[in-house]
Amino acid sequence: MSRSRIVIVGAGFAGYQTARTLSRKLRGAAEIVLVNPNDYFLYLPLLPEVSAGLLEARRVSVSLAGTLPKVRLVLGEVHGVDLDGRSITYTDPEGAEKSLGYDRLVLTVGSVNKLLPIPGVAEHAVGFRGMPEALYLRDHISRQVALAANAEDPEECRARTTFVVVGAGYTGTEVAAHGKMFTDSLARQHARSATGMRADARPRWMLLDIADRVLPGLDEKLAQTADRVLRKRGVEVRTGTSVKEATEDGVLLDTGEFVPTRSLIWCVGVRPDPLVEQLGLPTEKGRLIVDEYLNVPGHPEVFACGDAAAVPDLTDPGQYTAMTAQHAHRQGKTAANNVMASYGVGARRPYKHSDLGFVVDLGGVQAAANPFGIPLSGPVANLVTRGYHLAAMPGNRIRVAADWALDAVLRRQAVQLGVLDAWSVPLDTASPETARLRG
């Protein structure tokens, strides 16, 4: 085993937890290599707070080298797997093509933005799967409010202060909830300037979903709480509604209504990383089929888990586990255990886990949560939600808590860094965690 190399592809929830568990238990008995485009683990559930200027980007970015001792970090984007030759090929940050052999391979490549065949969406919408998109969106929102404050045409002003979020799932609901508070704060700041915001330019947020309620698929009481908070805050919740076409000037809804806007935020869901399709192995709706031990059939040396793997749900026979961080985190632990079992260290275990509930941060002191099936709302739910996030984060807890405390007493910071533009964060990308660079 001391001569063996375990390669983990991807440092999301599943990959990070796999590497962390192996690092702690193997204690250097095997070489553990983690291949990832960036040198950090992104705590994705708090990304909406980054786009709303509440948390700084580094708060939700946990250093891989700093928190994974005895793990070799390789920066690169994996684009090929040779199952027969037991090697992977990747491109490093400087564009060099390289390969890496393995004895055991754990595929945790995650997911990317889900696309729908709607005209104009790929060209005019911004997704929400990586840090570049969140940073771009924060700049974009600040810029639109600033431009609206100086717009002489009332129609232009209203278009720039209208923000349309498509997808009322977990991410879309939080983006709309935090975004409305952010733009209201920006509008108040500009109202104190020499020019000031137009009186009729109150920021308008719309949350659309083809389903009949927000948070479809989650507990109905969670959905009712979220819907109530959103509407009270001023967010227009449109259920049973979607986008028919997107243009530079706005979006056409399937109801026939045209909404002038410069901001279309795409949160309709995710799809497995395109690398899965290139493997030539059986898939289920784009996800790599594995058994209950997270092994790829026919390849005992290959494991897969997280969003990219179709893991049998032993609590609901015939179904597969949902693409959630909760499952990915726990599957990472199981994958690490079963990798060790493949070397004869311990016994392999099937993956089995029932959801312990969900938490949805709605901004301010508002949240919706159902830990262990107990429905909570308001400040109590907010306390549970933030406590859960702090406990789940593998680092930066004090810094995150400090930012929350400062936000409670200080005015929201709103500056445009201008680091990224819309071209840098295309919706149709296999690498939402990496900004596209010109040249």
Short mmCIF file of C-alpha atoms in Angstrom, two decimals:
data_model
loop_
_atom_site.label_atom_id
_atom_site.label_comp_id
_atom_site.label_asym_id
_atom_site.label_seq_id
_atom_site.Cartn_x
_atom_site.Cartn_y
_atom_site.Cartn_z
CA MET A 1 0.00 0.00 0.00
CA SER A 2 2.90 2.36 0.65
CA ARG A 3 3.65 2.35 -3.09
CA SER A 4 0.02 2.98 -4.08
CA ARG A 5 -1.34 6.24 -5.41
CA ILE A 6 -4.93 7.29 -4.78
CA VAL A 7 -6.08 10.04 -7.13
CA ILE A 8 -9.16 12.12 -6.33
CA VAL A 9 -10.55 14.26 -9.13
CA GLY A 10 -12.46 17.31 -7.87
CA ALA A 11 -12.45 19.12 -4.53
CA GLY A 12 -16.14 19.74 -3.98
CA PHE A 13 -17.98 18.38 -0.97
CA ALA A 14 -17.45 14.74 -1.97
CA GLY A 15 -13.83 15.09 -3.08
CA TYR A 16 -12.78 17.20 -0.14
CA GLN A 17 -14.31 14.80 2.37
CA THR A 18 -12.74 11.80 0.62
CA ALA A 19 -9.30 13.39 0.79
CA ARG A 20 -9.76 14.52 4.37
CA THR A 21 -10.87 11.09 5.60
CA LEU A 22 -8.07 9.28 3.78
CA SER A 23 -5.51 11.76 5.09
CA ARG A 24 -6.59 11.21 8.67
CA LYS A 25 -6.83 7.43 8.51
CA LEU A 26 -3.97 6.40 6.23
CA ARG A 27 -1.40 8.68 7.89
CA GLY A 28 0.94 8.60 4.91
CA ALA A 29 0.58 4.87 4.17
CA ALA A 30 -0.33 5.72 0.57
CA GLU A 31 0.13 8.71 -1.71
CA ILE A 32 -3.06 10.76 -1.86
CA VAL A 33 -3.32 13.14 -4.82
CA LEU A 34 -6.13 15.68 -5.19
CA VAL A 35 -6.55 17.20 -8.66
CA ASN A 36 -8.59 20.41 -8.81
CA PRO A 37 -8.58 23.60 -10.93
CA ASN A 38 -8.25 25.81 -7.83
CA ASP A 39 -6.41 25.57 -4.55
CA TYR A 40 -9.53 25.95 -2.41
CA PHE A 41 -12.67 24.13 -1.38
CA LEU A 42 -15.71 26.29 -2.09
CA TYR A 43 -18.44 26.21 0.55
CA LEU A 44 -21.17 26.61 -2.06
CA PRO A 45 -24.20 27.14 0.28
CA LEU A 46 -22.86 30.56 1.32
CA LEU A 47 -22.15 31.76 -2.23
CA PRO A 48 -25.39 33.84 -2.40
CA GLU A 49 -24.03 35.90 0.49
CA VAL A 50 -20.89 36.62 -1.51
CA SER A 51 -22.91 37.90 -4.47
CA ALA A 52 -24.91 40.11 -2.09
CA GLY A 53 -21.82 41.70 -0.55
CA LEU A 54 -22.39 40.13 2.86
CA LEU A 55 -19.38 37.79 2.89
CA GLU A 56 -16.00 38.27 1.29
CA ALA A 57 -14.95 35.66 -1.27
CA ARG A 58 -12.11 34.25 0.82
CA ARG A 59 -14.49 33.56 3.70
CA VAL A 60 -16.16 30.72 1.79
CA SER A 61 -12.93 29.52 0.14
CA VAL A 62 -11.08 27.05 2.35
CA SER A 63 -7.42 26.36 1.57
CA LEU A 64 -6.83 22.78 0.40
CA ALA A 65 -3.13 22.76 1.21
CA GLY A 66 -3.79 24.32 4.59
CA THR A 67 -6.48 21.89 5.72
CA LEU A 68 -5.49 18.61 4.04
CA PRO A 69 -2.15 17.45 5.50
CA LYS A 70 -0.42 14.57 3.72
CA VAL A 71 -2.44 15.27 0.55
CA ARG A 72 -0.60 16.30 -2.62
CA LEU A 73 -2.50 19.04 -4.43
CA VAL A 74 -2.25 19.13 -8.23
CA LEU A 75 -3.76 22.18 -9.94
CA GLY A 76 -5.40 21.19 -13.19
CA GLU A 77 -8.56 20.59 -15.18
CA VAL A 78 -9.01 16.87 -15.89
CA HIS A 79 -10.26 16.20 -19.41
CA GLY A 80 -9.55 12.51 -19.93
CA VAL A 81 -9.44 9.18 -18.10
CA ASP A 82 -7.69 6.09 -19.47
CA LEU A 83 -9.42 3.29 -17.59
CA ASP A 84 -7.28 0.56 -19.14
CA GLY A 85 -4.00 2.39 -18.61
CA ARG A 86 -5.07 3.67 -15.19
CA SER A 87 -4.15 7.26 -15.80
CA ILE A 88 -5.78 10.67 -16.14
CA THR A 89 -4.85 13.59 -18.37
CA TYR A 90 -5.24 17.21 -17.31
CA THR A 91 -4.36 20.76 -18.25
CA ASP A 92 -2.50 22.79 -15.65
CA PRO A 93 -3.18 26.52 -15.04
CA GLU A 94 -0.50 27.52 -17.56
CA GLY A 95 -1.96 25.39 -20.36
CA ALA A 96 0.47 22.46 -20.23
CA GLU A 97 -0.96 19.00 -20.92
CA LYS A 98 0.04 16.40 -18.33
CA SER A 99 -0.86 12.89 -17.23
CA LEU A 100 -0.95 11.14 -13.89
CA GLY A 101 -1.16 7.43 -13.12
CA TYR A 102 -3.27 5.93 -10.36
CA ASP A 103 -3.88 2.70 -8.45
CA ARG A 104 -7.23 3.87 -7.14
CA LEU A 105 -9.33 6.62 -8.71
CA VAL A 106 -12.15 8.56 -7.03
CA LEU A 107 -14.22 10.68 -9.43
CA THR A 108 -15.92 13.57 -7.65
CA VAL A 109 -16.12 16.03 -10.52
CA GLY A 110 -19.42 17.58 -9.39
CA SER A 111 -21.83 19.45 -11.63
CA VAL A 112 -22.24 22.49 -13.88
CA ASN A 113 -25.10 24.79 -14.84
CA LYS A 114 -28.11 23.03 -16.34
CA LEU A 115 -29.07 24.43 -19.73
CA LEU A 116 -32.44 24.46 -21.44
CA PRO A 117 -33.08 25.06 -25.16
CA ILE A 118 -34.42 28.59 -24.67
CA PRO A 119 -33.31 31.20 -27.21
CA GLY A 120 -30.95 33.81 -25.84
CA VAL A 121 -30.41 32.30 -22.40
CA ALA A 122 -26.85 31.07 -23.02
CA GLU A 123 -25.90 34.52 -24.36
CA HIS A 124 -27.62 36.77 -21.81
CA ALA A 125 -27.92 34.86 -18.52
CA VAL A 126 -25.37 34.38 -15.76
CA GLY A 127 -25.20 31.12 -13.82
CA PHE A 128 -24.43 30.48 -10.19
CA ARG A 129 -22.11 27.50 -9.74
CA GLY A 130 -18.74 29.03 -8.98
CA MET A 131 -16.90 31.90 -7.36
CA PRO A 132 -16.30 33.79 -10.65
CA GLU A 133 -20.05 34.00 -11.27
CA ALA A 134 -20.75 35.23 -7.74
CA LEU A 135 -18.05 37.92 -7.96
CA TYR A 136 -19.25 39.02 -11.38
CA LEU A 137 -22.86 39.16 -10.17
CA ARG A 138 -21.92 41.30 -7.16
CA ASP A 139 -20.18 43.80 -9.44
CA HIS A 140 -23.01 43.66 -11.97
CA ILE A 141 -25.72 44.36 -9.40
CA SER A 142 -23.77 47.29 -7.93
CA ARG A 143 -23.10 48.66 -11.41
CA GLN A 144 -26.73 48.47 -12.52
CA VAL A 145 -27.97 50.35 -9.47
CA ALA A 146 -25.29 53.02 -9.95
CA LEU A 147 -26.17 53.42 -13.63
CA ALA A 148 -29.87 53.58 -12.78
CA ALA A 149 -29.20 56.41 -10.32
CA ASN A 150 -27.92 58.54 -13.22
CA ALA A 151 -30.31 57.39 -15.93
CA GLU A 152 -32.49 60.19 -17.28
CA ASP A 153 -34.86 57.82 -19.07
CA PRO A 154 -37.30 56.32 -16.51
CA GLU A 155 -37.69 53.17 -18.61
CA GLU A 156 -33.95 52.58 -18.61
CA CYS A 157 -33.84 53.19 -14.87
CA ARG A 158 -36.55 50.60 -14.22
CA ALA A 159 -34.88 48.05 -16.51
CA ARG A 160 -31.55 48.41 -14.72
CA THR A 161 -33.18 47.96 -11.31
CA THR A 162 -35.13 44.86 -12.37
CA PHE A 163 -33.51 41.50 -11.58
CA VAL A 164 -35.00 38.21 -12.81
CA VAL A 165 -34.04 34.93 -11.15
CA VAL A 166 -35.11 31.75 -12.93
CA GLY A 167 -35.38 28.70 -10.71
CA ALA A 168 -36.94 28.81 -7.24
CA GLY A 169 -34.94 25.95 -5.82
CA TYR A 170 -32.50 26.23 -2.95
CA THR A 171 -30.02 28.47 -4.78
CA GLY A 172 -32.48 30.70 -6.63
CA THR A 173 -34.53 31.34 -3.51
CA GLU A 174 -31.49 32.43 -1.52
CA VAL A 175 -30.12 34.55 -4.37
CA ALA A 176 -33.42 36.43 -4.65
CA ALA A 177 -33.79 36.83 -0.88
CA HIS A 178 -30.29 38.19 -0.34
CA GLY A 179 -30.26 40.12 -3.61
CA LYS A 180 -33.36 42.13 -2.72
CA MET A 181 -31.82 43.23 0.59
CA PHE A 182 -28.57 44.11 -1.19
CA THR A 183 -30.17 46.28 -3.86
CA ASP A 184 -32.43 48.01 -1.33
CA SER A 185 -29.28 48.92 0.62
CA LEU A 186 -27.59 50.18 -2.56
CA ALA A 187 -30.64 52.25 -3.48
CA ARG A 188 -30.63 53.92 -0.07
CA GLN A 189 -26.95 54.78 -0.43
CA HIS A 190 -27.48 56.32 -3.86
CA ALA A 191 -30.52 58.23 -2.58
CA ARG A 192 -28.14 60.17 -0.33
CA SER A 193 -25.94 61.19 -3.28
CA ALA A 194 -26.20 64.45 -5.18
CA THR A 195 -28.23 62.95 -8.02
CA GLY A 196 -30.15 60.37 -6.02
CA MET A 197 -32.30 57.47 -7.18
CA ARG A 198 -35.57 58.13 -8.95
CA ALA A 199 -38.53 57.82 -6.63
CA ASP A 200 -40.10 55.20 -8.90
CA ALA A 201 -36.90 53.13 -9.21
CA ARG A 202 -37.25 50.87 -6.22
CA PRO A 203 -35.30 47.67 -7.04
CA ARG A 204 -37.57 44.96 -8.40
CA TRP A 205 -36.78 41.27 -8.02
CA MET A 206 -38.71 38.48 -9.74
CA LEU A 207 -38.37 34.78 -8.89
CA LEU A 208 -39.72 32.43 -11.55
CA ASP A 209 -40.26 28.69 -11.53
CA ILE A 210 -42.28 26.33 -13.67
CA ALA A 211 -43.27 24.42 -10.51
CA ASP A 212 -46.33 25.34 -8.47
CA ARG A 213 -44.33 26.58 -5.46
CA VAL A 214 -40.90 27.72 -4.38
CA LEU A 215 -38.44 25.09 -3.17
CA PRO A 216 -40.11 22.28 -5.13
CA GLY A 217 -39.00 18.90 -3.87
CA LEU A 218 -38.29 20.16 -0.36
CA ASP A 219 -40.58 20.18 2.65
CA GLU A 220 -43.79 22.10 1.99
CA LYS A 221 -43.58 24.01 5.28
CA LEU A 222 -40.12 25.22 4.29
CA ALA A 223 -41.59 26.40 1.00
CA GLN A 224 -44.45 28.25 2.70
CA THR A 225 -42.07 30.05 5.04
CA ALA A 226 -39.73 31.05 2.21
CA ASP A 227 -42.62 32.22 0.03
CA ARG A 228 -44.03 34.36 2.83
CA VAL A 229 -40.69 36.01 3.60
CA LEU A 230 -39.92 36.68 -0.07
CA ARG A 231 -43.29 38.29 -0.77
CA LYS A 232 -43.15 40.41 2.37
CA ARG A 233 -39.71 41.65 1.35
CA GLY A 234 -41.06 42.68 -2.04
CA VAL A 235 -39.87 39.84 -4.27
CA GLU A 236 -42.38 38.96 -7.00
CA VAL A 237 -42.79 35.18 -6.84
CA ARG A 238 -44.17 33.81 -10.12
CA THR A 239 -44.84 30.08 -9.95
CA GLY A 240 -45.95 28.13 -13.01
CA THR A 241 -43.96 30.62 -15.08
CA SER A 242 -40.74 30.45 -17.03
CA VAL A 243 -38.73 32.28 -19.67
CA LYS A 244 -39.58 31.83 -23.35
CA GLU A 245 -36.80 33.98 -24.75
CA ALA A 246 -34.01 36.20 -23.48
CA THR A 247 -32.67 39.29 -25.25
CA GLU A 248 -30.24 42.07 -24.51
CA ASP A 249 -33.15 44.28 -23.42
CA GLY A 250 -35.12 41.83 -21.29
CA VAL A 251 -36.91 38.50 -21.06
CA LEU A 252 -40.10 37.25 -22.64
CA LEU A 253 -42.11 35.10 -20.25
CA ASP A 254 -44.20 32.15 -21.38
CA THR A 255 -47.24 34.16 -20.30
CA GLY A 256 -46.54 36.62 -23.12
CA GLU A 257 -45.31 39.38 -20.81
CA PHE A 258 -42.02 41.09 -21.70
CA VAL A 259 -39.96 42.22 -18.72
CA PRO A 260 -37.30 44.86 -19.47
CA THR A 261 -34.14 43.95 -17.53
CA ARG A 262 -30.36 43.84 -17.79
CA SER A 263 -30.08 41.02 -15.25
CA LEU A 264 -31.10 37.41 -15.88
CA ILE A 265 -29.81 35.02 -13.20
CA TRP A 266 -30.02 31.32 -14.12
CA CYS A 267 -30.58 28.95 -11.18
CA VAL A 268 -32.67 26.21 -12.78
CA GLY A 269 -30.54 23.35 -11.51
CA VAL A 270 -27.39 21.44 -12.34
CA ARG A 271 -26.15 18.68 -14.63
CA PRO A 272 -23.19 16.33 -14.12
CA ASP A 273 -19.77 17.47 -15.25
CA PRO A 274 -19.26 16.77 -19.00
CA LEU A 275 -16.24 14.60 -18.14
CA VAL A 276 -18.67 11.81 -17.20
CA GLU A 277 -19.92 11.57 -20.78
CA GLN A 278 -16.38 11.07 -22.07
CA LEU A 279 -15.76 7.94 -19.98
CA GLY A 280 -17.89 5.71 -22.18
CA LEU A 281 -19.46 4.05 -19.14
CA PRO A 282 -23.15 3.50 -18.32
CA THR A 283 -24.94 6.58 -17.01
CA GLU A 284 -28.31 7.52 -15.58
CA LYS A 285 -29.47 10.97 -16.71
CA GLY A 286 -25.85 11.93 -17.23
CA ARG A 287 -24.65 10.61 -13.88
CA LEU A 288 -22.12 7.78 -13.72
CA ILE A 289 -23.73 4.57 -12.48
CA VAL A 290 -22.14 3.08 -9.36
CA ASP A 291 -23.18 0.36 -6.93
CA GLU A 292 -24.11 0.85 -3.29
CA TYR A 293 -20.41 0.75 -2.39
CA LEU A 294 -19.71 3.65 -4.80
CA ASN A 295 -17.74 1.36 -7.10
CA VAL A 296 -17.98 1.69 -10.88
CA PRO A 297 -19.21 -1.71 -12.18
CA GLY A 298 -16.43 -3.58 -13.99
CA HIS A 299 -13.74 -1.32 -12.55
CA PRO A 300 -13.12 -2.21 -8.88
CA GLU A 301 -10.29 0.33 -8.72
CA VAL A 302 -12.60 3.24 -9.66
CA PHE A 303 -15.03 4.94 -7.29
CA ALA A 304 -17.40 7.85 -7.89
CA CYS A 305 -19.67 9.93 -5.70
CA GLY A 306 -21.27 13.35 -5.40
CA ASP A 307 -23.33 15.07 -8.09
CA ALA A 308 -21.61 13.20 -10.93
CA ALA A 309 -22.56 9.74 -9.62
CA ALA A 310 -25.91 7.95 -9.68
CA VAL A 311 -25.76 6.43 -6.21
CA PRO A 312 -28.54 3.95 -5.33
CA ASP A 313 -30.76 5.30 -2.55
CA LEU A 314 -31.06 2.41 -0.12
CA THR A 315 -33.68 4.34 1.86
CA ASP A 316 -35.89 4.51 -1.26
CA PRO A 317 -35.29 1.38 -3.39
CA GLY A 318 -35.24 2.00 -7.12
CA GLN A 319 -34.25 5.66 -6.77
CA TYR A 320 -30.95 7.51 -6.70
CA THR A 321 -29.73 9.94 -4.07
CA ALA A 322 -30.37 13.61 -4.74
CA MET A 323 -27.64 15.94 -5.96
CA THR A 324 -27.17 17.74 -2.64
CA ALA A 325 -24.19 18.79 -0.54
CA GLN A 326 -25.52 16.70 2.32
CA HIS A 327 -25.29 13.49 0.31
CA ALA A 328 -21.97 14.44 -1.32
CA HIS A 329 -20.34 15.12 2.06
CA ARG A 330 -21.36 11.75 3.48
CA GLN A 331 -20.62 9.85 0.28
CA GLY A 332 -17.08 11.21 0.45
CA LYS A 333 -16.59 9.53 3.81
CA THR A 334 -18.01 6.25 2.52
CA ALA A 335 -15.81 6.39 -0.59
CA ALA A 336 -12.70 6.88 1.55
CA ASN A 337 -13.67 3.94 3.76
CA ASN A 338 -14.26 1.69 0.77
CA VAL A 339 -11.00 2.73 -0.91
CA MET A 340 -9.18 1.59 2.23
CA ALA A 341 -11.24 -1.61 2.29
CA SER A 342 -10.07 -2.33 -1.27
CA TYR A 343 -6.56 -2.57 0.21
CA GLY A 344 -7.76 -4.86 2.99
CA VAL A 345 -7.97 -2.12 5.62
CA GLY A 346 -11.37 -2.55 7.28
CA ALA A 347 -14.58 -3.70 5.63
CA ARG A 348 -16.40 -1.89 2.87
CA ARG A 349 -19.78 -0.33 3.69
CA PRO A 350 -22.77 0.50 1.49
CA TYR A 351 -23.85 4.11 1.36
CA LYS A 352 -27.09 4.71 3.22
CA HIS A 353 -28.28 8.02 4.54
CA SER A 354 -31.64 9.67 5.18
CA ASP A 355 -31.93 13.44 4.88
CA LEU A 356 -31.61 15.17 8.24
CA GLY A 357 -33.47 18.22 7.00
CA PHE A 358 -32.60 21.39 5.13
CA VAL A 359 -31.82 25.00 5.97
CA VAL A 360 -32.52 28.02 3.77
CA ASP A 361 -30.98 31.39 4.66
CA LEU A 362 -33.35 34.18 3.62
CA GLY A 363 -31.20 37.11 4.71
CA GLY A 364 -31.30 39.34 7.76
CA VAL A 365 -32.75 37.38 10.67
CA GLN A 366 -35.02 35.34 8.42
CA ALA A 367 -34.56 31.69 7.50
CA ALA A 368 -36.47 28.45 7.08
CA ALA A 369 -35.24 25.16 8.48
CA ASN A 370 -36.50 21.71 9.37
CA PRO A 371 -33.75 19.95 11.34
CA PHE A 372 -34.78 16.34 11.98
CA GLY A 373 -38.20 17.21 10.55
CA ILE A 374 -38.94 20.02 13.02
CA PRO A 375 -40.22 23.08 11.06
CA LEU A 376 -38.64 26.37 12.14
CA SER A 377 -38.85 29.92 10.84
CA GLY A 378 -37.72 33.43 11.72
CA PRO A 379 -34.78 34.23 14.02
CA VAL A 380 -34.74 30.74 15.55
CA ALA A 381 -34.39 29.18 12.11
CA ASN A 382 -31.73 31.75 11.26
CA LEU A 383 -29.74 30.76 14.35
CA VAL A 384 -30.02 27.07 13.43
CA THR A 385 -29.08 27.79 9.80
CA ARG A 386 -25.98 29.77 10.63
CA GLY A 387 -24.99 27.28 13.32
CA TYR A 388 -25.27 24.47 10.79
CA HIS A 389 -23.10 26.30 8.24
CA LEU A 390 -20.42 27.09 10.80
CA ALA A 391 -20.35 23.46 11.93
CA ALA A 392 -20.25 22.15 8.34
CA MET A 393 -17.46 24.45 7.15
CA PRO A 394 -13.99 22.87 7.38
CA GLY A 395 -12.36 26.24 8.03
CA ASN A 396 -12.80 30.04 8.20
CA ARG A 397 -15.53 29.78 10.85
CA ILE A 398 -14.37 32.76 12.91
CA ARG A 399 -13.98 34.94 9.82
CA VAL A 400 -17.49 34.07 8.59
CA ALA A 401 -19.00 34.73 12.03
CA ALA A 402 -17.16 38.05 12.19
CA ASP A 403 -18.57 39.13 8.81
CA TRP A 404 -22.07 38.25 9.97
CA ALA A 405 -21.59 40.26 13.16
CA LEU A 406 -20.26 43.29 11.27
CA ASP A 407 -23.14 43.18 8.80
CA ALA A 408 -25.57 43.40 11.70
CA VAL A 409 -24.17 46.78 12.81
CA LEU A 410 -22.50 48.30 9.75
CA ARG A 411 -23.75 49.43 6.35
CA ARG A 412 -23.27 46.91 3.53
CA GLN A 413 -20.12 47.54 1.50
CA ALA A 414 -20.77 48.11 -2.17
CA VAL A 415 -17.85 48.62 -4.51
CA GLN A 416 -17.23 47.38 -8.02
CA LEU A 417 -13.90 45.61 -8.28
CA GLY A 418 -14.22 45.26 -12.04
CA VAL A 419 -12.17 42.06 -12.11
CA LEU A 420 -14.53 40.05 -14.33
CA ASP A 421 -16.89 40.87 -17.15
CA ALA A 422 -19.81 38.92 -18.63
CA TRP A 423 -17.55 37.28 -21.24
CA SER A 424 -15.47 35.71 -18.45
CA VAL A 425 -18.41 33.79 -16.94
CA PRO A 426 -20.28 32.06 -19.79
CA LEU A 427 -23.34 30.08 -18.78
CA ASP A 428 -22.43 27.15 -21.03
CA THR A 429 -19.12 26.12 -19.49
CA ALA A 430 -17.66 22.87 -18.19
CA SER A 431 -15.64 24.83 -15.61
CA PRO A 432 -17.83 27.29 -13.68
CA GLU A 433 -15.18 27.35 -10.95
CA THR A 434 -12.69 28.97 -13.36
CA ALA A 435 -13.10 32.32 -15.08
CA ARG A 436 -12.49 32.37 -18.83
CA LEU A 437 -9.41 34.40 -19.73
CA ARG A 438 -8.95 36.33 -22.94
CA GLY A 439 -6.18 35.03 -25.17
#
